Coordinates of C-alpha atoms (C1' of nucleotides) in Angstrom, one line a residue:
Chain A
M14 CA 9.2 11.5 13.8
Q15 CA 5.9 10.1 12.4
V16 CA 6.2 7.8 9.4
A17 CA 3.1 6.7 7.5
T18 CA 2.0 4.5 4.6
W19 CA -1.2 5.0 2.6
N20 CA -2.5 3.5 -0.6
V21 CA -4.4 6.5 -1.8
N22 CA -5.9 4.9 -4.9
S23 CA -5.0 7.8 -7.2
V24 CA -3.2 10.9 -5.8
R25 CA -5.3 13.1 -8.1
A26 CA -8.7 11.7 -7.1
R27 CA -7.6 11.8 -3.4
L28 CA -5.9 15.2 -3.4
P29 CA -8.5 16.9 -1.1
R30 CA -8.5 14.0 1.3
L31 CA -4.7 13.8 1.2
L32 CA -4.3 17.6 1.9
D33 CA -6.8 17.4 4.8
W34 CA -5.0 14.4 6.2
L35 CA -1.5 16.0 6.0
E36 CA -2.9 19.1 7.7
R37 CA -4.6 17.0 10.4
R38 CA -1.9 14.5 11.2
K39 CA 1.3 16.3 10.0
P40 CA 3.3 13.2 9.4
D41 CA 7.0 13.7 8.8
V42 CA 7.2 11.0 6.2
V43 CA 4.5 9.5 4.0
M44 CA 4.8 6.6 1.6
L45 CA 2.1 6.6 -1.0
Q46 CA 1.0 3.8 -3.2
E47 CA -1.2 3.7 -6.3
T48 CA -0.5 7.3 -7.4
K49 CA -1.8 6.3 -10.8
C50 CA -0.2 9.1 -12.8
L51 CA 3.0 10.3 -14.4
A52 CA 5.0 12.8 -12.5
E53 CA 4.0 15.7 -14.7
A54 CA 0.3 14.9 -14.1
C55 CA 0.7 14.7 -10.3
P56 CA -0.6 17.6 -8.2
W57 CA 2.7 18.1 -6.3
E58 CA 2.4 21.9 -6.0
P59 CA -0.3 21.9 -3.3
I60 CA 1.5 19.1 -1.5
Q61 CA 4.7 21.1 -1.6
D62 CA 2.9 24.1 -0.4
A63 CA 1.7 22.0 2.6
G64 CA 5.4 21.6 3.4
Y65 CA 6.4 18.4 1.8
Q66 CA 9.2 17.4 -0.5
C67 CA 8.0 14.8 -3.0
V68 CA 9.8 12.0 -4.9
H69 CA 7.9 9.8 -7.2
F70 CA 8.1 6.7 -9.4
G71 CA 4.9 6.8 -11.4
Q72 CA 3.1 5.7 -14.5
T73 CA -0.2 6.4 -16.1
T74 CA -3.4 4.5 -15.0
Y75 CA -1.8 1.9 -12.7
N76 CA 0.6 1.6 -9.8
G77 CA 3.0 4.4 -8.9
V78 CA 4.7 5.0 -5.6
A79 CA 5.8 8.2 -3.9
I80 CA 7.6 9.4 -0.8
L81 CA 6.6 12.8 0.8
A82 CA 8.7 14.3 3.7
R83 CA 8.9 17.4 5.7
R84 CA 12.7 16.8 5.9
R85 CA 15.3 16.5 3.1
I86 CA 14.9 13.3 1.0
E87 CA 18.2 11.8 -0.2
D88 CA 19.5 8.8 -2.0
V89 CA 16.3 8.1 -4.1
R90 CA 16.2 4.8 -5.8
R91 CA 13.4 4.2 -8.3
G92 CA 12.5 0.5 -8.9
M93 CA 14.5 -2.6 -8.4
Q94 CA 16.0 -2.5 -11.9
G95 CA 17.3 1.0 -11.9
G96 CA 14.1 2.7 -12.9
D97 CA 14.8 3.0 -16.6
S98 CA 13.3 -0.2 -18.1
P99 CA 10.1 0.9 -19.9
D100 CA 8.1 -2.2 -19.1
E101 CA 8.8 -2.3 -15.4
E102 CA 5.7 -1.8 -13.3
R103 CA 6.4 1.1 -11.0
R104 CA 5.9 -0.4 -7.6
V105 CA 9.1 0.3 -5.6
I106 CA 10.8 3.5 -4.4
A107 CA 13.4 3.9 -1.8
A108 CA 15.1 6.9 -0.2
T109 CA 16.8 8.2 3.0
V110 CA 15.4 10.7 5.4
E111 CA 17.8 11.6 8.1
D112 CA 18.7 8.3 9.8
L113 CA 15.8 6.3 8.3
L114 CA 16.2 4.1 5.3
L115 CA 12.8 4.0 3.6
I116 CA 11.5 1.4 1.2
N117 CA 8.0 1.9 -0.2
V118 CA 6.3 -1.0 -2.0
Y119 CA 3.1 -1.7 -3.8
V120 CA 2.9 -5.5 -4.0
I121 CA 1.0 -7.0 -7.0
N122 CA -2.6 -7.9 -5.9
G123 CA -2.6 -11.3 -7.6
Q124 CA -6.3 -11.3 -8.6
E125 CA -7.0 -14.9 -7.4
V126 CA -5.0 -17.9 -6.2
G127 CA -3.6 -19.7 -9.2
A128 CA -4.0 -16.9 -11.7
P129 CA -1.0 -15.7 -13.7
R130 CA -0.8 -12.5 -11.6
Y131 CA -0.7 -14.7 -8.5
F132 CA 2.5 -16.2 -9.6
D133 CA 3.8 -12.8 -10.6
K134 CA 3.0 -11.7 -7.0
L135 CA 5.1 -14.5 -5.5
A136 CA 8.0 -13.8 -7.9
F137 CA 7.8 -10.1 -7.1
L138 CA 8.1 -10.8 -3.4
S139 CA 11.1 -13.1 -4.1
E140 CA 12.8 -10.4 -6.1
L141 CA 12.0 -7.8 -3.4
R142 CA 13.7 -10.0 -0.8
G143 CA 16.8 -10.5 -2.9
W144 CA 17.0 -6.8 -3.7
I145 CA 16.7 -5.7 -0.1
R146 CA 19.2 -8.2 1.1
K147 CA 21.7 -6.9 -1.5
H148 CA 21.2 -3.2 -0.9
F149 CA 20.3 -2.7 2.8
D150 CA 22.2 -3.0 6.1
F151 CA 20.0 -4.2 8.9
R152 CA 22.2 -2.5 11.5
E153 CA 20.5 0.7 10.2
K154 CA 16.9 1.9 10.9
I155 CA 15.0 0.5 7.9
V156 CA 11.3 1.1 7.4
L157 CA 9.8 -1.2 4.7
A158 CA 6.3 0.1 4.2
G159 CA 3.4 -0.2 1.8
D160 CA 0.5 -2.2 0.5
F161 CA 1.6 -5.8 0.6
N162 CA -1.7 -7.2 -0.4
I163 CA -1.2 -10.0 2.1
T164 CA -2.5 -10.7 5.6
F165 CA 0.1 -12.1 8.1
D166 CA -2.4 -14.4 9.9
D167 CA -6.1 -14.8 10.6
R168 CA -6.1 -12.0 13.1
D169 CA -5.8 -9.7 10.1
V170 CA -9.0 -11.1 8.5
H171 CA -12.6 -10.2 9.4
D172 CA -13.9 -13.6 8.3
P173 CA -11.1 -16.2 8.3
K174 CA -13.4 -19.0 7.1
A175 CA -14.7 -17.1 4.1
W176 CA -11.1 -16.0 3.2
H177 CA -9.4 -19.4 3.9
E178 CA -6.7 -19.9 1.2
K179 CA -8.2 -17.0 -0.8
I180 CA -6.2 -14.2 -2.4
L181 CA -4.5 -12.0 0.2
C182 CA -4.7 -14.8 2.7
S183 CA -3.2 -17.9 1.1
T184 CA -0.4 -19.9 2.7
P185 CA 2.1 -19.4 -0.2
E186 CA 1.5 -15.6 -0.1
R187 CA 2.0 -15.5 3.7
H188 CA 5.2 -17.6 3.3
A189 CA 6.5 -15.2 0.7
L190 CA 5.9 -12.3 3.0
E191 CA 7.5 -14.1 5.9
E192 CA 10.5 -14.8 3.7
V193 CA 10.9 -11.0 3.3
T194 CA 10.3 -10.3 7.0
S195 CA 12.8 -13.0 7.9
L196 CA 15.6 -10.8 6.5
G197 CA 15.3 -9.0 9.8
F198 CA 12.0 -7.1 9.8
H199 CA 9.3 -6.9 12.4
D200 CA 5.6 -6.1 12.0
A201 CA 5.6 -2.8 13.9
F202 CA 1.9 -2.8 14.4
R203 CA 2.1 -6.1 16.3
K204 CA 4.5 -4.6 18.9
F205 CA 1.5 -2.6 20.2
H206 CA -1.6 -4.5 19.2
K207 CA -1.8 -8.3 19.8
D208 CA -5.5 -8.7 19.1
G209 CA -7.4 -9.2 15.8
G210 CA -10.0 -6.9 14.3
H211 CA -7.6 -4.2 13.1
Y212 CA -7.8 -3.6 9.3
T213 CA -6.4 -1.3 6.7
W214 CA -8.5 -2.2 3.6
W215 CA -12.2 -2.7 3.0
D216 CA -13.7 -3.6 -0.4
F217 CA -15.7 -0.8 -2.1
R218 CA -17.9 -3.3 -3.8
T219 CA -19.4 -4.8 -0.7
N220 CA -19.5 -1.6 1.3
G221 CA -17.0 -3.4 3.5
F222 CA -16.1 -0.4 5.7
K223 CA -19.6 0.2 7.0
R224 CA -20.0 -3.5 7.6
G225 CA -16.7 -3.9 9.4
Q226 CA -15.5 -6.3 6.8
G227 CA -11.8 -5.6 6.3
L228 CA -8.3 -7.0 6.0
R229 CA -5.0 -5.8 7.4
I230 CA -2.8 -5.8 4.3
D231 CA -0.9 -2.5 4.6
H232 CA 2.2 -2.8 6.8
L233 CA 5.1 -1.0 8.4
L234 CA 8.0 -3.5 8.7
M235 CA 11.0 -2.3 10.7
S236 CA 14.5 -3.4 11.2
E237 CA 15.5 -4.0 14.9
P238 CA 17.0 -0.6 15.4
A239 CA 13.9 1.1 13.9
L240 CA 11.5 -1.1 16.0
Q241 CA 13.4 -0.2 19.1
S242 CA 12.8 3.5 18.5
C243 CA 9.1 2.9 17.6
E244 CA 6.8 4.2 20.3
K245 CA 3.3 3.8 18.6
V246 CA 1.6 2.5 15.6
E247 CA -2.0 3.2 14.7
I248 CA -4.4 2.9 11.8
D249 CA -6.2 6.1 10.9
L250 CA -9.8 5.0 10.4
E251 CA -11.0 8.6 10.1
A252 CA -9.2 8.8 6.7
R253 CA -11.2 5.8 5.4
D254 CA -14.5 7.4 6.4
G255 CA -16.5 10.2 4.8
E256 CA -16.6 11.6 1.3
K257 CA -14.6 10.0 -1.5
P258 CA -12.2 8.0 0.6
S259 CA -9.5 5.6 -0.6
D260 CA -10.4 1.9 0.0
H261 CA -7.3 1.8 2.3
A262 CA -6.7 3.6 5.6
P263 CA -3.2 5.0 6.4
V264 CA -1.0 3.4 9.0
I265 CA 1.1 5.8 11.1
A266 CA 4.1 5.0 13.3
T267 CA 5.8 7.3 15.8
L268 CA 9.5 6.9 16.1
A269 CA 11.7 8.5 18.8
Chain B
dA12 C1' -25.1 -13.8 -5.6
dT13 C1' -18.5 -15.3 -9.9
dG14 C1' -22.3 -10.0 -7.9
dG15 C1' -21.0 -5.3 -6.0
dT16 C1' -17.8 0.1 -6.6
dT17 C1' -14.0 3.0 -7.8
dG18 C1' -10.4 5.1 -11.0
dC19 C1' -8.5 5.9 -15.3
dG20 C1' -9.8 7.3 -19.6
dT21 C1' -13.5 7.0 -22.5
dA22 C1' -13.5 0.5 -23.4
dG23 C1' -12.1 -2.4 -20.5
dC24 C1' -8.8 -3.5 -17.1
dA25 C1' -7.2 -3.7 -12.3
dA26 C1' -8.2 -3.8 -7.7

DNA sequence: ATGGTTGCGTAGCAA
């Protein structure tokens, strides 16, 4: 069973790349962030034709999260507030696929340390922690995946000096992420890769990918039973290269 | 370099 997370930065703009990638990697489960469209505007038909069931919690222009799977998707939960409050940013969707409990999140970016959205980000992570603790059983195989917009430590940063206490790298953000992880999650990527220099996002504006200037901010966090069954985690750099890529690369885990 | 590019939607915001 292959489980992936990918911030596609618009499912419409990325459709050709997404279809190519689904064909090439054939992941069983995909958690997408930044779909950036309402359900009726999303190109689900070609994705379904590629063999995937799709569940979505989307809005126009911003945010939006979806789960695609080659197996039956059950127990879908949209948002942390029931999914029906009109002003809720659509950043969380959860579902079950076979014995996996999936939680897909798109964490607020925060803009810069000290900005209003920075404090929204910390509050979002606190709310996420409480919601997961209330609704999920850590004896189960849980995969909490998505764009967390936070590096765990300086191994995840191409230039730690330049990024010191900057957005995506600040101590309060890392603490907020560790508070979520402390519920009983493990950073699955670090089970297999202990060294630095592995990134999932590169800034369009500075041509970061070509220059090797990235951050590892997309994560697959697993409960102990899920981690035990996890045999491999890799970042698909090929999906970040070439024509009209997302600014994020997918992360793919193989579970027994 | 308080820049740069991308996406949405068609101005300006978010990332």
